[in-house]
Amino acid sequence: MGTIFSKSKRGRSKFSLEDIGIKEKKLSELVPEKLLRKSEIGLPDLNESLVVRHYTNLARKNYGVDNGIYPLGSCTMKYNPKVNEEIAKYNCFTDIHPYQDISDIQGSLAVMYELGELLKQIIGLAGVTLQPSAGAHGELCGLLIAKKYFNNKKEDRTKVLIPDSAHGTNFASAAMAGYEVIEVKSNRSGTIDLESLKEIIIKESDSIALIMITNPNTLGIFESDILNISKIMHDNGSLLYYDGANLNAILGLARPGDMGFDIVHLNLHKSFSTPHGGGGPGAGPVLVTKRLKGYLPVPVVGKDGKRYFLNYNVRNTIGKIKSFYGNFSVCLKAYCYLLSSGKELKNISIDAILNANYLKKKLSKLFDIPYKKNIMHEFVMSAKKYKDKGGSALNIAKRLIDYGIHPPTIYFPPIVEEAMMIEPTETENIESLDNLTEVFSKIVKEIERNPEVLKNAPIGAGTKRVDELKAVKKPILKE
Ligand SMILES: *Cc1c(COP(=O)(O)O)cnc(C)c1O
């Protein structure tokens, strides 16, 4: 449909400074000559109706949770109540400034403080910062806290353990924080192999700072050995880090603090009511045990009687991890979501688990599901048996688009061949899950009868299949 610039024609905007009584000459009287632009700014010349049509048509090409199911595993793409967006738009929240005197912003500080208190209860830990702006940023923050903690104890721990099923950000954050990574193998049921873990501990002993665990892990499986793992790590003087991206599976049912975790990051944009996917603002609060509270980034929001304040006096703080206090509007939406969920919080996870298990059962008739036991809110199936016939995970994903469904996460986690990782979330109903199964079943029939159609998919999406490598290296953003 072309960019807005391709629709520009000189004179179409019909807007001129002369219309409001400013002649060009007068402009130079109003603005010092040296500040006046010498050349045209290059904005497209369009009237209002063309601009509205352009963006409306563009928006209609989009697909989001407001259009239909978005089963992107690990990402937790669920419907977020619009009322929270409305509240986040209130002037009393949008018209404040971080440099304002704290006596003027007691309400906003209360939101941050009270959100922190709720998160502490949900996670079962004693300290919290809302500063990091996403999960990966929270990982970095948590790892820097661990680093400073060991430095202060004069312990030279340089290594981090990460299971082979973990998200790529875990490896990247550990490297950014200056740690060496040791990968821990999964066993046949998809969880951490205790024997391999013990072997690593014997070999590396006090060089290990911590282990990063996602629980349930990225196969959707709960690490039922977590208390043993926790004991092994703590006996070795190491810490446990919890990647909270899968919190949607355990809300109100289990707490990372009770499992023995020392540092936890959350992704408010996955678990608590912030739409995401376009690189918009997120928030990755970090929670820590009592002994690590003194390492949190400053300022920490505090409360003294009825007065809220910003505490810069944190003994061993790692400093600042982000300007000001974090992405406030994301935190605000999470606070509203938690208050409106109240005691029903655990139903979010119960429904998410039920939906995933229902889909797993139905789709296991069509696809192999290599790790099936103890599935929580997501599962991973393999398209391996269809690959040679033209039904690779990629081809199936592209064909789903033609049926009006957003594809699941593919080729992750890497321990499953031709992986398709499905997370229906709690906000889908049974009709929507049945429809997804039916579409997969149609595609499987196509693989058997007419696989060509998959190779060319998507055919009805307004764009052909993009060459993903070229799209990254030589993007053409104009057409
Ligand atoms: C999304 C995700 C992350 C990273 O979180 P961001 O908020 O995208 O930075 C880390 N681990 C897992 C398992 C995830 O799904």
Coordinates of C-alpha atoms and ligand atoms in Angstrom, one line a residue:
M1 CA 0.0 0.0 0.0
G2 CA 3.0 2.3 0.0
T3 CA 4.3 4.6 2.8
I4 CA 2.6 7.8 3.7
F5 CA 5.4 9.6 1.9
S6 CA 4.5 8.0 -1.4
K7 CA 1.0 9.5 -1.2
S8 CA 2.3 13.0 -0.6
K9 CA 1.6 15.7 -3.3
R10 CA 2.6 19.3 -3.0
G11 CA -0.1 21.5 -1.7
R12 CA -2.4 18.7 -0.5
S13 CA -2.2 19.6 3.2
K14 CA -3.7 23.0 2.4
F15 CA -2.1 24.3 5.5
S16 CA -0.1 27.4 5.4
L17 CA 1.2 29.8 8.0
E18 CA -0.3 32.6 6.0
D19 CA -3.8 31.3 6.8
I20 CA -3.1 32.1 10.5
G21 CA -1.6 35.5 9.7
I22 CA 2.1 34.7 9.7
K23 CA 3.9 35.7 6.6
E24 CA 7.3 34.3 5.9
K25 CA 8.8 37.7 6.6
K26 CA 7.0 37.9 9.9
L27 CA 8.3 34.5 10.9
S28 CA 11.9 35.8 10.8
E29 CA 10.8 38.6 13.1
L30 CA 9.3 36.1 15.5
V31 CA 12.2 33.6 15.5
P32 CA 15.8 34.6 15.4
E33 CA 17.2 34.1 11.8
K34 CA 19.9 31.7 12.9
L35 CA 17.2 29.3 14.4
L36 CA 15.1 29.2 11.2
R37 CA 15.2 26.1 9.1
K38 CA 17.1 26.6 5.8
S39 CA 15.6 23.7 3.9
E40 CA 12.2 22.0 3.9
I41 CA 11.5 19.6 6.7
G42 CA 10.4 16.9 4.3
L43 CA 7.0 16.0 5.9
P44 CA 4.5 14.4 3.6
D45 CA 1.9 16.8 2.2
L46 CA -1.5 15.2 2.8
N47 CA -4.9 16.3 3.9
E48 CA -6.5 14.8 7.0
S49 CA -8.7 12.2 5.4
L50 CA -5.8 10.7 3.6
V51 CA -3.8 10.5 6.7
V52 CA -6.7 8.9 8.6
R53 CA -7.2 6.3 5.8
H54 CA -3.6 5.5 5.5
Y55 CA -3.2 4.7 9.2
T56 CA -6.6 2.9 9.5
N57 CA -5.7 0.6 6.6
L58 CA -2.3 0.0 8.0
A59 CA -3.8 -0.9 11.4
R60 CA -6.2 -3.4 9.7
K61 CA -3.2 -5.3 8.5
N62 CA -2.1 -5.8 12.1
Y63 CA -2.8 -8.9 14.2
G64 CA -3.0 -8.8 17.9
V65 CA -4.8 -10.3 20.9
D66 CA -7.7 -8.1 20.1
N67 CA -8.2 -9.9 16.7
G68 CA -7.9 -13.5 17.9
I69 CA -5.8 -16.2 19.6
Y70 CA -2.1 -15.4 19.9
P71 CA -0.5 -18.6 21.2
L72 CA 3.1 -17.4 21.2
G73 CA 4.7 -19.6 23.8
S74 CA 6.9 -18.1 26.5
C75 CA 5.6 -14.6 25.6
T76 CA 2.2 -14.9 27.4
M77 CA 0.2 -12.9 24.9
K78 CA -3.1 -12.6 26.7
Y79 CA -6.0 -10.3 26.6
N80 CA -5.5 -7.3 28.8
P81 CA -8.5 -5.6 30.3
K82 CA -8.9 -2.2 28.6
V83 CA -10.0 -0.5 31.9
N84 CA -6.3 -0.6 33.0
E85 CA -5.3 1.3 30.0
E86 CA -8.0 3.9 30.7
I87 CA -6.8 4.3 34.3
A88 CA -3.1 4.7 33.1
K89 CA -4.3 7.6 30.9
Y90 CA -5.8 9.6 33.8
N91 CA -4.2 13.1 33.9
C92 CA -3.3 12.7 37.5
F93 CA -0.8 10.1 36.4
T94 CA 0.3 11.4 33.0
D95 CA 0.8 15.0 34.0
I96 CA 3.4 14.4 36.7
H97 CA 7.2 14.8 36.4
P98 CA 10.0 12.7 38.0
Y99 CA 11.6 15.9 39.3
Q100 CA 8.5 17.0 41.1
D101 CA 8.7 17.4 44.8
I102 CA 7.7 14.1 46.4
S103 CA 5.1 15.8 48.6
D104 CA 3.2 16.4 45.3
I105 CA 3.3 12.8 44.1
Q106 CA 2.3 10.9 47.2
G107 CA -0.4 9.0 45.2
S108 CA 2.0 7.8 42.5
L109 CA 4.6 6.7 45.1
A110 CA 1.8 4.9 46.9
V111 CA 1.0 3.0 43.7
M112 CA 4.6 1.9 43.4
Y113 CA 5.0 1.0 47.0
E114 CA 1.8 -0.9 47.3
L115 CA 2.5 -2.8 44.0
G116 CA 5.9 -3.8 45.4
E117 CA 4.1 -5.1 48.6
L118 CA 1.7 -7.2 46.5
L119 CA 4.6 -8.6 44.4
K120 CA 6.5 -9.5 47.6
Q121 CA 3.4 -11.5 48.8
I122 CA 3.0 -13.2 45.4
I123 CA 6.6 -14.2 45.1
G124 CA 7.4 -14.7 48.8
L125 CA 10.5 -12.5 49.0
A126 CA 11.4 -9.5 51.2
G127 CA 12.8 -6.8 48.9
V128 CA 11.7 -5.3 45.5
T129 CA 12.7 -2.8 42.9
L130 CA 10.4 -1.7 40.0
Q131 CA 13.3 -0.1 38.0
P132 CA 14.3 -2.5 35.3
S133 CA 12.4 -2.0 32.1
A134 CA 12.0 -5.6 30.9
G135 CA 12.7 -9.2 31.8
A136 CA 16.2 -9.2 30.3
H137 CA 17.0 -5.9 32.1
G138 CA 15.8 -7.5 35.3
E139 CA 18.2 -10.4 34.7
L140 CA 21.1 -8.0 34.4
C141 CA 20.0 -6.2 37.5
G142 CA 19.7 -9.5 39.5
L143 CA 23.1 -10.7 38.3
L144 CA 24.8 -7.5 39.2
I145 CA 23.3 -7.8 42.7
A146 CA 24.7 -11.3 43.0
K147 CA 28.0 -10.1 41.8
K148 CA 28.3 -7.3 44.3
Y149 CA 27.1 -9.6 47.1
F150 CA 29.9 -12.1 46.4
N151 CA 32.5 -9.4 45.9
N152 CA 31.5 -8.0 49.4
K153 CA 32.0 -11.5 50.8
K154 CA 35.3 -11.7 49.1
E155 CA 34.3 -14.8 47.2
D156 CA 35.6 -15.1 43.7
R157 CA 32.6 -16.8 42.0
T158 CA 32.8 -16.3 38.2
K159 CA 30.4 -18.9 36.8
V160 CA 26.6 -19.2 36.2
L161 CA 24.7 -22.4 35.5
I162 CA 21.9 -22.3 32.9
P163 CA 19.8 -25.3 31.8
D164 CA 19.9 -26.1 28.1
S165 CA 16.1 -25.3 27.8
A166 CA 16.6 -21.7 29.0
H167 CA 15.7 -18.6 27.1
G168 CA 18.5 -16.9 25.2
T169 CA 18.4 -13.8 27.4
N170 CA 19.6 -15.8 30.3
F171 CA 22.9 -16.6 28.5
A172 CA 23.2 -13.1 27.2
S173 CA 22.6 -11.4 30.6
A174 CA 25.1 -13.7 32.3
A175 CA 27.7 -12.8 29.7
M176 CA 26.9 -9.1 30.0
A177 CA 27.3 -9.2 33.8
G178 CA 30.8 -10.7 33.2
Y179 CA 30.0 -14.3 34.1
E180 CA 31.1 -17.5 32.4
V181 CA 28.2 -19.8 31.5
I182 CA 28.0 -23.5 32.1
E183 CA 25.1 -25.3 30.4
V184 CA 23.2 -27.9 32.5
K185 CA 21.7 -30.8 30.6
S186 CA 18.0 -31.7 30.7
N187 CA 17.0 -35.3 31.5
R188 CA 14.5 -37.4 29.5
S189 CA 11.5 -35.8 31.2
G190 CA 12.7 -32.3 30.2
T191 CA 13.8 -31.1 33.6
I192 CA 17.2 -30.4 35.1
D193 CA 19.3 -33.6 35.4
L194 CA 20.2 -33.8 39.0
E195 CA 23.2 -36.1 38.4
S196 CA 24.7 -33.7 35.8
L197 CA 24.1 -30.8 38.2
K198 CA 25.9 -32.7 41.1
E199 CA 28.8 -33.5 38.8
I200 CA 29.2 -29.9 37.9
I201 CA 29.0 -28.8 41.5
I202 CA 31.8 -31.3 42.5
K203 CA 34.0 -30.1 39.7
E204 CA 33.4 -26.3 39.9
S205 CA 32.4 -26.0 43.5
D206 CA 33.0 -22.5 44.9
S207 CA 33.5 -20.9 41.5
I208 CA 29.7 -21.1 40.9
A209 CA 27.8 -17.9 41.7
L210 CA 24.3 -19.0 40.8
I211 CA 21.9 -21.0 38.7
M212 CA 19.2 -19.4 36.6
I213 CA 16.0 -21.4 36.4
T214 CA 12.7 -20.8 34.7
N215 CA 10.0 -22.8 36.6
P216 CA 7.9 -24.1 34.9
N217 CA 10.6 -24.2 32.3
T218 CA 10.3 -23.3 28.7
L219 CA 8.9 -26.8 27.9
G220 CA 6.0 -25.9 30.3
I221 CA 7.2 -28.4 32.8
F222 CA 7.4 -27.8 36.5
E223 CA 10.8 -28.6 38.0
S224 CA 9.5 -30.9 40.8
D225 CA 13.1 -31.4 42.1
I226 CA 13.4 -27.7 42.8
L227 CA 13.8 -28.2 46.6
N228 CA 16.6 -30.6 46.0
I229 CA 18.2 -28.3 43.5
S230 CA 17.9 -25.4 46.0
K231 CA 19.6 -27.4 48.7
I232 CA 22.4 -28.5 46.4
M233 CA 23.1 -24.9 45.4
H234 CA 22.8 -23.3 48.8
D235 CA 25.0 -26.0 50.4
N236 CA 27.6 -24.9 47.8
G237 CA 27.2 -21.3 48.9
S238 CA 25.6 -20.4 45.5
L239 CA 22.4 -18.5 44.9
L240 CA 19.2 -19.4 42.9
Y241 CA 17.9 -17.0 40.2
Y242 CA 14.2 -17.3 39.1
D243 CA 13.3 -16.2 35.6
G244 CA 9.7 -15.2 36.1
A245 CA 8.5 -15.2 32.5
N246 CA 6.3 -18.2 33.2
L247 CA 4.7 -16.8 36.3
N248 CA 1.4 -17.1 34.6
A249 CA 1.5 -20.8 35.5
I250 CA 1.9 -20.5 39.3
L251 CA 0.1 -17.3 40.4
G252 CA -1.3 -18.0 43.9
L253 CA -0.4 -21.6 43.6
A254 CA 3.3 -21.7 44.4
R255 CA 5.9 -19.0 45.3
P256 CA 9.5 -18.8 44.1
G257 CA 10.6 -17.6 47.5
D258 CA 9.2 -20.9 49.1
M259 CA 11.1 -22.9 46.4
G260 CA 14.4 -21.4 47.7
F261 CA 15.0 -18.7 45.1
D262 CA 17.1 -15.7 46.2
I263 CA 16.6 -13.4 43.2
V264 CA 13.5 -13.2 40.9
H265 CA 12.6 -11.1 37.9
L266 CA 9.0 -10.7 36.7
N267 CA 7.8 -9.5 33.3
L268 CA 4.8 -7.3 34.1
H269 CA 4.1 -7.1 30.4
K270 CA 3.7 -10.8 30.3
S271 CA 1.9 -11.6 33.5
F272 CA 0.1 -8.4 34.6
S273 CA -1.8 -6.5 31.9
T274 CA 0.5 -4.6 29.6
P275 CA 0.1 -5.4 25.9
H276 CA 3.5 -6.2 24.3
G277 CA 5.1 -7.5 21.2
G278 CA 5.9 -4.3 19.4
G279 CA 8.8 -3.3 21.5
G280 CA 6.7 -1.0 23.7
P281 CA 7.3 -0.2 27.3
G282 CA 7.6 -3.2 29.7
A283 CA 8.7 -3.6 33.3
G284 CA 10.9 -6.2 34.9
P285 CA 10.7 -5.8 38.7
V286 CA 13.3 -7.7 40.7
L287 CA 12.6 -9.3 44.0
V288 CA 15.3 -10.5 46.5
T289 CA 15.7 -12.2 49.9
K290 CA 16.2 -10.2 53.0
R291 CA 20.0 -10.6 52.9
L292 CA 20.1 -9.1 49.4
K293 CA 17.8 -6.1 50.1
G294 CA 20.8 -3.9 50.8
Y295 CA 22.0 -4.3 47.1
L296 CA 18.9 -3.1 45.3
P297 CA 19.2 -0.2 42.9
V298 CA 18.4 3.3 44.2
P299 CA 16.0 4.8 44.9
V300 CA 13.8 2.3 46.7
V301 CA 10.3 3.5 47.4
G302 CA 9.8 3.6 51.2
K303 CA 7.0 4.4 53.6
D304 CA 7.3 6.2 56.9
G305 CA 4.0 6.3 58.8
K306 CA 1.6 7.6 56.1
R307 CA 4.3 9.3 54.0
Y308 CA 5.9 7.7 51.0
F309 CA 9.4 8.6 50.1
L310 CA 12.4 7.8 47.9
N311 CA 15.2 6.1 49.7
Y312 CA 18.6 6.7 48.3
N313 CA 20.3 5.3 51.4
V314 CA 20.7 1.6 50.5
R315 CA 24.0 0.4 52.0
N316 CA 25.5 -1.8 49.2
T317 CA 23.4 -0.6 46.3
I318 CA 24.5 -1.5 42.8
G319 CA 23.6 2.1 41.8
K320 CA 21.0 2.9 39.2
I321 CA 19.9 0.5 36.5
K322 CA 17.5 2.9 34.8
S323 CA 16.7 6.6 34.9
F324 CA 14.2 7.6 37.6
Y325 CA 12.1 4.7 39.0
G326 CA 11.0 2.5 36.1
N327 CA 8.2 2.5 33.6
F328 CA 5.5 3.9 35.8
S329 CA 2.5 3.4 33.6
V330 CA 3.3 -0.3 33.2
C331 CA 3.5 -0.7 37.0
L332 CA 0.3 1.2 37.4
K333 CA -1.6 -1.2 35.0
A334 CA -0.1 -4.2 36.9
Y335 CA -1.4 -2.7 40.2
C336 CA -4.9 -2.2 38.8
Y337 CA -4.9 -5.7 37.4
L338 CA -3.8 -7.2 40.7
L339 CA -6.4 -5.3 42.7
S340 CA -9.2 -6.3 40.4
S341 CA -8.1 -9.9 40.4
G342 CA -7.8 -10.0 44.2
K343 CA -8.4 -13.5 45.6
E344 CA -9.2 -14.8 42.1
L345 CA -5.5 -14.5 41.2
K346 CA -4.9 -18.2 41.3
N347 CA -7.8 -18.8 38.8
I348 CA -5.6 -17.1 36.2
S349 CA -3.1 -19.9 36.5
I350 CA -5.6 -22.7 37.0
D351 CA -7.4 -21.7 33.8
A352 CA -4.1 -21.2 31.9
I353 CA -3.0 -24.7 32.9
L354 CA -6.4 -26.2 32.0
N355 CA -6.3 -24.6 28.6
A356 CA -2.8 -25.8 27.8
N357 CA -3.5 -29.3 28.9
Y358 CA -6.8 -29.5 26.9
L359 CA -4.9 -28.3 23.8
K360 CA -2.0 -30.6 24.4
K361 CA -4.4 -33.6 24.5
K362 CA -6.2 -32.6 21.3
L363 CA -3.0 -31.7 19.4
S364 CA -1.2 -34.9 20.5
K365 CA -3.3 -36.7 17.9
L366 CA -1.7 -34.7 15.1
F367 CA 1.8 -33.9 16.4
D368 CA 4.5 -35.6 18.6
I369 CA 4.9 -34.0 22.0
P370 CA 8.2 -35.2 23.3
Y371 CA 7.9 -33.9 26.8
K372 CA 4.4 -34.5 28.0
K373 CA 4.4 -35.0 31.8
N374 CA 3.6 -32.3 34.3
I375 CA 2.7 -29.7 31.7
M376 CA 1.6 -26.4 33.2
H377 CA 0.6 -23.4 31.1
E378 CA 2.4 -24.2 27.8
F379 CA 3.8 -27.1 25.9
V380 CA 6.1 -27.8 23.0
M381 CA 5.2 -30.1 20.0
S382 CA 7.4 -31.2 17.2
A383 CA 6.6 -31.0 13.4
K384 CA 9.6 -33.3 12.7
K385 CA 7.5 -36.1 11.2
Y386 CA 6.0 -33.7 8.6
K387 CA 9.3 -31.9 7.7
D388 CA 10.3 -34.0 4.7
K389 CA 6.8 -33.7 3.3
G390 CA 7.0 -29.9 3.3
G391 CA 5.5 -29.4 6.7
S392 CA 8.4 -27.9 8.6
A393 CA 7.5 -25.8 11.7
L394 CA 8.2 -22.7 9.7
N395 CA 5.8 -23.7 6.8
I396 CA 3.1 -24.7 9.2
A397 CA 3.5 -21.4 11.1
K398 CA 3.2 -19.4 7.9
R399 CA 0.1 -21.3 6.8
L400 CA -1.6 -20.6 10.1
I401 CA -1.5 -16.9 9.1
D402 CA -3.7 -17.7 6.1
Y403 CA -6.3 -19.2 8.5
G404 CA -6.3 -15.9 10.5
I405 CA -4.2 -17.3 13.4
H406 CA -1.0 -15.9 14.8
P407 CA 1.6 -18.6 14.8
P408 CA 3.1 -20.0 18.0
T409 CA 6.7 -19.6 18.9
I410 CA 8.8 -21.9 16.6
Y411 CA 12.3 -23.4 16.8
F412 CA 12.4 -22.7 20.6
P413 CA 13.4 -24.3 22.9
P414 CA 16.3 -25.6 20.8
I415 CA 16.2 -29.1 22.5
V416 CA 13.1 -30.0 20.5
E417 CA 13.5 -30.5 16.7
E418 CA 11.0 -28.5 14.6
A419 CA 9.6 -27.1 17.8
M420 CA 6.2 -25.3 18.0
M421 CA 5.7 -23.9 21.5
I422 CA 2.1 -23.2 22.3
E423 CA 0.7 -21.1 25.1
P424 CA -3.0 -20.5 24.8
T425 CA -3.3 -18.5 28.1
E426 CA -6.3 -18.3 30.4
T427 CA -8.2 -15.8 28.3
E428 CA -9.2 -18.2 25.5
N429 CA -12.5 -20.1 25.6
I430 CA -13.1 -23.7 24.5
E431 CA -14.5 -22.6 21.1
S432 CA -11.3 -20.8 20.3
L433 CA -9.1 -23.7 21.4
D434 CA -11.2 -26.1 19.3
N435 CA -10.9 -23.8 16.3
L436 CA -7.1 -23.8 16.7
T437 CA -7.1 -27.6 16.7
E438 CA -9.3 -27.7 13.7
V439 CA -7.0 -25.4 11.7
F440 CA -4.0 -27.5 12.6
S441 CA -5.9 -30.5 11.5
K442 CA -6.7 -28.9 8.1
I443 CA -3.0 -28.0 7.7
V444 CA -1.9 -31.5 8.4
K445 CA -4.3 -32.7 5.7
E446 CA -2.8 -30.2 3.3
I447 CA 0.7 -31.5 4.0
E448 CA -0.5 -34.9 3.0
R449 CA -2.4 -33.8 -0.1
N450 CA -1.0 -30.5 -1.4
P451 CA 2.1 -29.4 0.5
E452 CA 2.9 -26.8 -2.2
V453 CA 0.4 -24.5 -0.6
L454 CA 2.4 -24.5 2.6
K455 CA 5.6 -23.6 0.8
N456 CA 4.1 -20.4 -0.6
A457 CA 2.2 -19.4 2.6
P458 CA 1.2 -16.9 3.6
I459 CA -0.8 -16.0 0.5
G460 CA -3.5 -13.8 2.0
A461 CA -1.6 -11.7 4.4
G462 CA -0.8 -8.6 2.3
T463 CA 2.8 -9.6 2.2
K464 CA 4.7 -12.5 0.8
R465 CA 7.0 -14.6 3.0
V466 CA 9.9 -12.5 3.8
D467 CA 13.5 -13.6 3.5
E468 CA 14.2 -13.3 7.2
L469 CA 18.0 -13.0 6.9
K470 CA 17.8 -10.3 4.2
A471 CA 15.0 -8.5 6.1
V472 CA 17.4 -8.1 9.0
K473 CA 20.5 -7.3 6.9
K474 CA 19.1 -5.2 4.1
P475 CA 15.7 -3.9 5.3
I476 CA 13.6 -2.1 2.7
L477 CA 11.3 0.0 4.8
K478 CA 9.6 2.0 2.0
E479 CA 7.1 -0.4 0.4
Ligands
LIG1 C1 10.4 -13.2 27.5 C2 11.3 -14.0 28.3 C3 12.5 -13.4 28.8 C4 12.9 -12.0 28.5 O1 12.0 -11.0 28.9 P1 11.8 -9.6 28.2 O2 10.8 -9.0 29.0 O3 11.3 -9.9 26.8 O4 13.1 -8.9 28.2 C5 13.3 -14.2 29.6 N1 13.0 -15.5 29.8 C6 11.9 -16.1 29.3 C7 11.7 -17.5 29.6 C8 11.0 -15.3 28.5 O5 10.0 -15.9 28.0

